[in-house]
Coordinates of C-alpha atoms and ligand atoms in Angstrom, one line a residue:
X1 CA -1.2 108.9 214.7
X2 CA 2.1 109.4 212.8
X3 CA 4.1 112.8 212.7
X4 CA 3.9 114.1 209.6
X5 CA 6.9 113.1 207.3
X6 CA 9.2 115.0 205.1
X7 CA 11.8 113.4 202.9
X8 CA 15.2 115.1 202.0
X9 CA 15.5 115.5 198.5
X10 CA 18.6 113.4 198.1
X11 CA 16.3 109.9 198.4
X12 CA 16.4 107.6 196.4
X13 CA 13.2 106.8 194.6
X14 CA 12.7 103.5 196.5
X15 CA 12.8 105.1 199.5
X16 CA 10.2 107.2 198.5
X17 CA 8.2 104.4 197.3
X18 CA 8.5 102.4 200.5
X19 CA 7.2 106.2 202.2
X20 CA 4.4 106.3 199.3
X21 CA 3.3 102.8 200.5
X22 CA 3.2 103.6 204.2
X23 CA 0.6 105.9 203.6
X24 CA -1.5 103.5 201.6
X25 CA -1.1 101.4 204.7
X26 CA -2.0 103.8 207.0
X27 CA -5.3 104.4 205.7
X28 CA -6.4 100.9 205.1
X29 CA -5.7 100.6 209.2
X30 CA -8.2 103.6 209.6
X31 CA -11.2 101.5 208.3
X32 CA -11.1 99.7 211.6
X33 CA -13.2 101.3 214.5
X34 CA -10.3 101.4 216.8
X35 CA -12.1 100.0 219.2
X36 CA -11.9 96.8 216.6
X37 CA -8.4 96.2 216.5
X38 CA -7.7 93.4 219.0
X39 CA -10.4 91.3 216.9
X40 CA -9.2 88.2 214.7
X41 CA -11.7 88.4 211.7
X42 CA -9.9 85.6 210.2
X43 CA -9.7 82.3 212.9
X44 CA -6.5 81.3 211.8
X45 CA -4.7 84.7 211.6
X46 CA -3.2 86.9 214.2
X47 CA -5.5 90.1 215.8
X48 CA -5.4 93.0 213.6
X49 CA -3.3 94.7 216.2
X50 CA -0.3 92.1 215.1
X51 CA 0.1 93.9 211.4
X52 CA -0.2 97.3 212.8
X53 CA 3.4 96.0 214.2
X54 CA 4.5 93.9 211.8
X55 CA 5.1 95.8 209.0
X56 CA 7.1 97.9 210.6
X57 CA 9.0 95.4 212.2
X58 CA 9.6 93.4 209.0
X59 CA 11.2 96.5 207.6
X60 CA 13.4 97.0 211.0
X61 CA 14.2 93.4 211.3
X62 CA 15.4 93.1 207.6
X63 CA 17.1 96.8 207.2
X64 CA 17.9 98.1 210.3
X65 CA 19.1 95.0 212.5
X66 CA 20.1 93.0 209.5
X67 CA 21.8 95.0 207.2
X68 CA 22.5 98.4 208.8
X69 CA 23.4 96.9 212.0
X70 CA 21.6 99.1 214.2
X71 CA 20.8 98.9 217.9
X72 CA 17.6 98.1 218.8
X73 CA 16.0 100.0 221.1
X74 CA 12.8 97.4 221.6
X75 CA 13.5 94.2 221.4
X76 CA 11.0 92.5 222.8
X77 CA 8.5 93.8 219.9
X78 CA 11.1 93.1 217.3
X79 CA 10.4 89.6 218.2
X80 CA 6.3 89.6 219.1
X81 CA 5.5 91.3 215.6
X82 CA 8.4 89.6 213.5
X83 CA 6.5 86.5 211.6
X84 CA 2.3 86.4 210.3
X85 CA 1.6 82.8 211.0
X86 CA 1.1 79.7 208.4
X87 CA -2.9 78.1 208.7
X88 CA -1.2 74.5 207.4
X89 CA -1.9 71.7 210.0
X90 CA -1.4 73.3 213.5
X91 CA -4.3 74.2 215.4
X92 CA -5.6 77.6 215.7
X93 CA -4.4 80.9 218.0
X94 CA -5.0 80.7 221.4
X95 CA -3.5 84.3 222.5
X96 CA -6.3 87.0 224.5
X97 CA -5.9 90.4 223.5
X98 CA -4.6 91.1 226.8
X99 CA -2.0 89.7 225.7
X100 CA -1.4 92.0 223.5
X101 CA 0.5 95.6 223.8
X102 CA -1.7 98.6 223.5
X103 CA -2.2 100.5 220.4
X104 CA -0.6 104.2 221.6
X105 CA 2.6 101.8 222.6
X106 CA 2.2 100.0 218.8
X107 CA 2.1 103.4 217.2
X108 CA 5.2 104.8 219.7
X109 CA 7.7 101.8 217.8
X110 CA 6.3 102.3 214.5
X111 CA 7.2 106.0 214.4
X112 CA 10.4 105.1 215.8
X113 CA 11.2 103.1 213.6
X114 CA 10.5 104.9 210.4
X115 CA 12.4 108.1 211.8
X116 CA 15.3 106.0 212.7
X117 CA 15.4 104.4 209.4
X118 CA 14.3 106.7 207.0
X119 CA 17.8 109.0 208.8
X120 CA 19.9 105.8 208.3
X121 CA 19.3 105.3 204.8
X122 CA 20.0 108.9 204.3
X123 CA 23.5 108.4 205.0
X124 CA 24.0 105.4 203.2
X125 CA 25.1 104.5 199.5
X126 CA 23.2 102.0 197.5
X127 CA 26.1 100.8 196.1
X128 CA 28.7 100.2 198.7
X129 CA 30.2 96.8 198.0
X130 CA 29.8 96.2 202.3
X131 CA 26.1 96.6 202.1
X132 CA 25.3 93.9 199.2
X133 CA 21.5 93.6 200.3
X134 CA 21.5 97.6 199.7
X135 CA 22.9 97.5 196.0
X136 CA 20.1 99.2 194.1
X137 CA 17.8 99.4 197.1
X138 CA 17.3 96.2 197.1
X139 CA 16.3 95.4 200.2
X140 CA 13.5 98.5 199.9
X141 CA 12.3 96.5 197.1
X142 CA 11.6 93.6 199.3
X143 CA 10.1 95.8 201.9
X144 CA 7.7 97.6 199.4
X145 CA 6.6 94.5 198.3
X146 CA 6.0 92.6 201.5
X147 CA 4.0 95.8 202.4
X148 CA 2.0 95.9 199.3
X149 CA 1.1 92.6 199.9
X150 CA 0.0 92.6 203.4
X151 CA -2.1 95.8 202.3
X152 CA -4.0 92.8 199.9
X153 CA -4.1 90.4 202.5
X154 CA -5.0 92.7 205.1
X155 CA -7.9 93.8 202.6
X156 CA -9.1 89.9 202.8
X157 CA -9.1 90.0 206.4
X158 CA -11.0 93.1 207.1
X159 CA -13.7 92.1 204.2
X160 CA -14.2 89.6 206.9
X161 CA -14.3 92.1 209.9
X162 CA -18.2 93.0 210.7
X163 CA -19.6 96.0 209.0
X164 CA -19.7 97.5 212.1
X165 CA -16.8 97.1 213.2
X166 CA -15.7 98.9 210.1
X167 CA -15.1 103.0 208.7
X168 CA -16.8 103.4 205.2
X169 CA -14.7 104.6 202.7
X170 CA -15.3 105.9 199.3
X171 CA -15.2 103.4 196.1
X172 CA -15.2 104.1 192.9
X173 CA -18.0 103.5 190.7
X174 CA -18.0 100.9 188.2
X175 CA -17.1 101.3 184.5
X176 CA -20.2 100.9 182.5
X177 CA -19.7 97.3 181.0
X178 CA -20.7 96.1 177.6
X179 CA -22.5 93.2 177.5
X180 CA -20.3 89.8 178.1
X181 CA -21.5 87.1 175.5
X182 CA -19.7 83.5 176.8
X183 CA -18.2 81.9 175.2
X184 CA -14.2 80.1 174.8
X185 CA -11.4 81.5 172.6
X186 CA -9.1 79.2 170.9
X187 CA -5.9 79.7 172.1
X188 CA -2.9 78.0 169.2
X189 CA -0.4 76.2 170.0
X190 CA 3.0 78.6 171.0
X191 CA 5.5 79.0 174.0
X192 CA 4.4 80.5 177.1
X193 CA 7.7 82.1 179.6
X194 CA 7.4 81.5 183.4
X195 CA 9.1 83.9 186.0
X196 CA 12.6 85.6 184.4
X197 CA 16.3 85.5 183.9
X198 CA 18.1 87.0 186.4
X199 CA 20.2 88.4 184.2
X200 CA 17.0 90.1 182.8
X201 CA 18.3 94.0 183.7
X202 CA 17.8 95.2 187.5
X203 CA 14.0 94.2 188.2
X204 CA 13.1 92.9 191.2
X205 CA 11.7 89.6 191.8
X206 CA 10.7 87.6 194.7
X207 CA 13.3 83.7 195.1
X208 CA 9.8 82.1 193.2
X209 CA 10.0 84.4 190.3
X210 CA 13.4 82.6 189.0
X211 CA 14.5 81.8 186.6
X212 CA 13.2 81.7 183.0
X213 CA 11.4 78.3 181.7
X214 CA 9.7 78.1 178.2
X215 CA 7.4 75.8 178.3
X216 CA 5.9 74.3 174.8
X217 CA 1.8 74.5 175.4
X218 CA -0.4 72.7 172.8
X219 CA -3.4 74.4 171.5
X220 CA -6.5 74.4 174.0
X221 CA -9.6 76.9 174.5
X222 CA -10.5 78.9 177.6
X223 CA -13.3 80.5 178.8
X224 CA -13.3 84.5 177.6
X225 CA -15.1 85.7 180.6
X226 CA -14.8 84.9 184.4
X227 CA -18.0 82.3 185.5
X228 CA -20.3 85.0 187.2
X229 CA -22.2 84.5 190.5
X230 CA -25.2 83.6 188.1
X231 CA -23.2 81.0 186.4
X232 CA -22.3 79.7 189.6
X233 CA -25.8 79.9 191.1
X234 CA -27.3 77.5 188.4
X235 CA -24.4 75.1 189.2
X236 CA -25.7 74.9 192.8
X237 CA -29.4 74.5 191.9
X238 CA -28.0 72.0 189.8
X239 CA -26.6 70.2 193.0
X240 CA -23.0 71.0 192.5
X241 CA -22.9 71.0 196.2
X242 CA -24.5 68.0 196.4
X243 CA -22.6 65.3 193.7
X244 CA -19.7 63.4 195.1
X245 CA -18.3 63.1 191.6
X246 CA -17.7 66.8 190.8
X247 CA -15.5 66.3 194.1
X248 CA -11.5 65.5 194.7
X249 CA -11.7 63.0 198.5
X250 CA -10.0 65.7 200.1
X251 CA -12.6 68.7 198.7
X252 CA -15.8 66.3 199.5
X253 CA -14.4 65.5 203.0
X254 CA -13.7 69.4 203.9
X255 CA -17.0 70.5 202.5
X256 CA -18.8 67.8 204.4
X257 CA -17.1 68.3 207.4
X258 CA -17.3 72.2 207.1
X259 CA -20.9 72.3 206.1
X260 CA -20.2 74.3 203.0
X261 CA -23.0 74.9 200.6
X262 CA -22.1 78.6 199.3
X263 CA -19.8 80.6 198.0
X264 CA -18.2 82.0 201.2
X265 CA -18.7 85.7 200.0
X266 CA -22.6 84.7 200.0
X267 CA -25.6 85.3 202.7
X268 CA -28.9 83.9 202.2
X269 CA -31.9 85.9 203.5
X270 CA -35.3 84.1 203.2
X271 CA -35.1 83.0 199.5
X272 CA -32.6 86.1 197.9
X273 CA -29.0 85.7 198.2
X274 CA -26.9 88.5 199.0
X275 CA -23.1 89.4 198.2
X276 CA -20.9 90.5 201.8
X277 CA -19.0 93.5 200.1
X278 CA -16.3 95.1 201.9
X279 CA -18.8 98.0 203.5
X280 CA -22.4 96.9 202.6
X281 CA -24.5 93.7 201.8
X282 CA -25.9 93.9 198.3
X283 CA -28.3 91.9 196.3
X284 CA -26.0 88.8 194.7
X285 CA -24.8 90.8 191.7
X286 CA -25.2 88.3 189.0
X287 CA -22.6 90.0 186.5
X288 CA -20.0 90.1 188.7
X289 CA -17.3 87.1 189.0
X290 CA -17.7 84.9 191.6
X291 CA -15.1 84.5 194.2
X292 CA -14.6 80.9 195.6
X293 CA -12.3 78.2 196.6
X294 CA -10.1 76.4 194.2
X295 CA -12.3 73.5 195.8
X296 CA -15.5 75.0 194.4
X297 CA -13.9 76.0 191.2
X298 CA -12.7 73.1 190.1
X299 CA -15.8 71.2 191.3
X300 CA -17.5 74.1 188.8
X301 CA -15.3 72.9 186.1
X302 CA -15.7 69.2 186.3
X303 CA -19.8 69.6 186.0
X304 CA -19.0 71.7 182.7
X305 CA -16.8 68.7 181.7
X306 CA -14.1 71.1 181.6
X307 CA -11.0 71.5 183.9
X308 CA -9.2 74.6 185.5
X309 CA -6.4 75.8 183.3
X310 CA -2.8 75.3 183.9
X311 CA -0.4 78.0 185.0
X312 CA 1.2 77.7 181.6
X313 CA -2.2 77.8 179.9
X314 CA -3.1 81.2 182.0
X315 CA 0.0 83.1 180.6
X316 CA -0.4 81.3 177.2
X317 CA -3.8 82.7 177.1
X318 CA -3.1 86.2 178.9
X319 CA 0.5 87.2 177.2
X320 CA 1.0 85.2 174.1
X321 CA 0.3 86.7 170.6
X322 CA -0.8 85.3 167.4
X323 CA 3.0 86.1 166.0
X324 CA 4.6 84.0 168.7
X325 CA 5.6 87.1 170.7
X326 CA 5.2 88.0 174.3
X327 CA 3.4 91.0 176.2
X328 CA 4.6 92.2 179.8
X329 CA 0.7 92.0 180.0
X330 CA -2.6 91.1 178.6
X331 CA -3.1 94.3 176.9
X332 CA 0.0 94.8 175.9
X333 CA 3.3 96.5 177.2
X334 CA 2.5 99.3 178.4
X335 CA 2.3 99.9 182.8
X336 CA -1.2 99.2 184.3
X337 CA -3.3 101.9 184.0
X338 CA -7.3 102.4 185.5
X339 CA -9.0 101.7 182.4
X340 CA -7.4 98.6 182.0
X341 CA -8.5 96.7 184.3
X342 CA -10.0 96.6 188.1
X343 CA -6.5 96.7 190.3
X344 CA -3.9 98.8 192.1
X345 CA -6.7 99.4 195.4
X346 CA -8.7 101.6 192.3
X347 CA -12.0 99.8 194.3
X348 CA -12.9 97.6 197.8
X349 CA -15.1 95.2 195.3
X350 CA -15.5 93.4 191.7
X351 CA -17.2 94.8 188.7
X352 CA -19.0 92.8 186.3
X353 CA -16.8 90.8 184.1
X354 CA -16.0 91.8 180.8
X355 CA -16.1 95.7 182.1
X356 CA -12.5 96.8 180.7
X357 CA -12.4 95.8 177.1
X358 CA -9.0 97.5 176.8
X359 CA -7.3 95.2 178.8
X360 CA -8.4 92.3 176.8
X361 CA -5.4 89.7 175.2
X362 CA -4.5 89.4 172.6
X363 CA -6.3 85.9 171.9
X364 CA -9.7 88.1 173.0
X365 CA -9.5 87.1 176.3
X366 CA -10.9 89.7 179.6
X367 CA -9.8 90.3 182.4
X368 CA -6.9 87.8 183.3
X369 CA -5.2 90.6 185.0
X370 CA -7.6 92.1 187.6
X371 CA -10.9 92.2 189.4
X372 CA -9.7 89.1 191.1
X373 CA -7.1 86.4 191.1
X374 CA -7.8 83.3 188.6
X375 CA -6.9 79.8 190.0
X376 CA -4.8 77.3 188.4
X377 CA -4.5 73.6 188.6
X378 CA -0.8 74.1 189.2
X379 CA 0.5 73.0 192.0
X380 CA 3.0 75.5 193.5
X381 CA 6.7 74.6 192.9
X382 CA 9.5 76.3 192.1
X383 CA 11.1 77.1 188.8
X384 CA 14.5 75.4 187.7
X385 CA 17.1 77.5 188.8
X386 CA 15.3 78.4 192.3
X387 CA 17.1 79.5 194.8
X388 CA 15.6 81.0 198.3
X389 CA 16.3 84.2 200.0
X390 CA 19.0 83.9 202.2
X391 CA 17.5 86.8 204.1
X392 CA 14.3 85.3 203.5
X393 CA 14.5 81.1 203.1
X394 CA 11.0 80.3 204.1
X395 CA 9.2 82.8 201.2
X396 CA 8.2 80.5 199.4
X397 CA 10.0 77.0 199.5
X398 CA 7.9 76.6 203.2
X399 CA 5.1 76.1 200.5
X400 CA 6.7 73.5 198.4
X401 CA 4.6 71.1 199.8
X402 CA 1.9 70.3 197.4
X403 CA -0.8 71.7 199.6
X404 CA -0.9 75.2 197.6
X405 CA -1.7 76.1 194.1
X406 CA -0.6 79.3 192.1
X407 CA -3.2 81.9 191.7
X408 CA -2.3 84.1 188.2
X409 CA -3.6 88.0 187.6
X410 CA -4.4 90.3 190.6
X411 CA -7.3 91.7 192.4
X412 CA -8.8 95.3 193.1
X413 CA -6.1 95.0 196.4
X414 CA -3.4 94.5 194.3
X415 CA -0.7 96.7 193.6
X416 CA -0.1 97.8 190.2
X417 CA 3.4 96.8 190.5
X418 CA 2.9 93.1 191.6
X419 CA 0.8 92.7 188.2
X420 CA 4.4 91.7 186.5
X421 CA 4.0 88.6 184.6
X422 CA 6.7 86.6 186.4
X423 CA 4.6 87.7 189.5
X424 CA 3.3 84.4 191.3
X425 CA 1.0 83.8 194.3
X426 CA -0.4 80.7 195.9
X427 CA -3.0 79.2 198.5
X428 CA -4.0 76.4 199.9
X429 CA -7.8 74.6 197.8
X430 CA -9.4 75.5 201.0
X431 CA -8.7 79.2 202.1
X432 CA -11.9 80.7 200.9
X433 CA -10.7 84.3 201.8
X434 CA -9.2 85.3 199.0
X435 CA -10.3 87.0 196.5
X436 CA -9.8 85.0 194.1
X437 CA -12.2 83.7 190.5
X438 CA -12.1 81.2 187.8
X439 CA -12.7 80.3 184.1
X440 CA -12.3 77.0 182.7
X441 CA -10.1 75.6 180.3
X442 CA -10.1 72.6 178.0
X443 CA -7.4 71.1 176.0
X444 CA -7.4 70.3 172.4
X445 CA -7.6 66.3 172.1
Ligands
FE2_501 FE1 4.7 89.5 206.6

């Protein structure tokens, strides 16, 4: 589909980065039947066909009309692929797929594109002082990143594509995973560091990540291990589903309304529940976390008579240390590696909890980062000191709104680099989508 590319030897490692994650790109579009791209798995998302473009025209848009000032030689799909669209409030897409270009014509820009940036960027310097969104490669960083994190979202959306409509690819098998006893850790009282300085060295961040706050958390416990699909099935023969006081108004009215009565990853066959995995239907695997809403989580929590924890909790509980010190990440400092944890696309699906003991905290608590994203009951803000993208305003202050909360750790989509610890990410209590799990937390009285 794409002509095979060769880099010069004088690019710069983010270029090469930005070419690395193409490919990964690339093949996650080759598990749709092609056949299958003009379908909208998720209602309130654009076709499939719409991030085919996009990505390329986000990195065209930024880079090559914004900063490099080139001349664009098709306009009218810098414009159709340029934004992804926000589910908040307004009804849902309309748009036929006739509406739509066709896919040789997609692939035509995208190849453009990439040649004639890739042969721009070859003739510019990352530090001249006319090019300020270049210094460092910046502007590659925020390219590789918004790639990186389509390639997660796009993973939710195509978990929702049918099976048929889908390529099978290889997945690796799971580690073989000691036995998870439940049970909470007590986690002292100590100072827990949100996002980072931005006079912290050259590291990228997205406008949310900024800056530093310490925040002061008191001593509380939290679950060890992720509530499994078996802990989550005896809550809903329990009732869960069913008690209005496990239930926020606005969570009681949307489940009502919505008819919800499962886990949205679930199928019930005659009497046996079954898990929808990414390329096959499997018996509910009991072990394994269970993905839901932060709804359905925090309905989980209140029948346990405990609550979700707080952002501040999470990174208290995943980075602090017993000597007041700091991690990069749960295990330590050291880069994310495989045997660490369930991340950086190593599978399509979750393991059972507890199935990397190596990447446990330090307070003995698995898998905060990895094999899915943990909800908070922190509304999404921004730290002191935000300030938005100029390039970029809407990241993430369109989401100050108090209808999102942060999600904390990463999931088997997510790419090794976006497992920082000032790394944030945020939905809305309803999106049940993402791939996303829970433990509970509760504070010390
Ligand atoms: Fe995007």
């Amino acid at each position: 589909m794409y002509a095979q590319q060769t880099l010069p030897e004088a690019s710069h490692t983010i270029v090469k980065s930005v070419v690395e994650a193409r490919g990964l790109t690339d093949e996650l579009f080759r598990v749709v039947r092609p056949e299958s791209f003009y379908e909208r798995p998720i209602p309130e998302r654009h076709r499939i066909l719409f991030y085919l473009g996009h990505l390329e025209a986000f990195d065209w848009n930024l880079i090559g009309r914004r900063i490099l000032a080139l001349n664009s030689f098709q306009e009218e799909f810098d414009r159709l692929f340029a934004f992804g669209i926000d589910p908040v409030g307004g009804g849902l897409p309309s748009d036929r797929p006739s509406d739509w270009p066709s896919m040789p014509e997609v692939y035509r820009y995208n190849q453009r594109v990439r040649q004639t940036l890739d042969a721009a960027l070859e003739k510019v310097s990352f530090s001249d002082p006319g090019l300020p969104l270049l210094r460092d490669g910046y502007a590659l960083h925020v390219a590789l990143e918004h790639r990186l994190m389509h390639a997660e979202t796009l993973a939710y959306m195509l978990h929702q594509l049918p099976l048929e409509s889908k390529l099978r690819q290889a997945q690796a098998a799971p580690p073989a995973a000691p036995p998870a006893a439940p049970g909470m850790a007590k986690i002292p009282a100590g100072v827990a560091t949100l996002g980072k300085g931005r006079s912290e060295g050259d590291a990228f961040g997205w406008d949310n990540e900024f800056e530093a706050q310490q925040v002061a958390v008191p001593e509380f416990t939290i679950d060890a291990y992720n509530v499994t699909n078996l802990q989550f099935l005896e809550f809903m023969r329990a009732g869960g589903y069913e008690h209005r006081r496990f239930w926020t108004d606005s969570d009681w009215e949307w489940k009502t309304e919505r008819g919800i009565e499962h886990p949205f990853f679930w199928t019930l066959r005659g009497d046996r529940w079954f898990y929808r995995g990414m390329f096959e239907e499997i018996p509910l695997p009991l072990e394994w976390p269970v993905y839901v809403s932060h709804a359905e989580a925090s309905a989980y929590a209140r029948r346990v008579g405990k609550e979700l924890p707080t952002e501040v909790q999470f990174h208290r509980a995943a980075f602090g240390t017993a000597n007041g010190q700091e991690r990069d990440y749960p295990w330590g400092d050291q880069p994310p590696q495989p045997r660490l944890g369930n991340f950086d696309f190593q599978r399509w699906d979750p393991v059972a909890v507890g199935s990397y003991p190596s990447g446990t905290s330090a307070f003995g608590v698995a898998d905060l980062v990895g094999n899915g994203w943990e909800w908070t009951s922190t509304v999404f803000g921004p730290l002191p000191g935000f300030q938005a993208f100029p390039f970029y305003p809407g990241y993430s202050a369109d989401f100050f709104d108090g209808k999102h909360f942060v999600i904390k750790g990463g999931s088997a989509r997510t790419a090794g680099r976006l497992l920082r610890r000032s790394f944030r990410n945020w939905f809305q209590p309803h999106y049940p989508y993402v791939f996303a799990k829970f433990r509970c937390a509760r504070s010390a009285s």
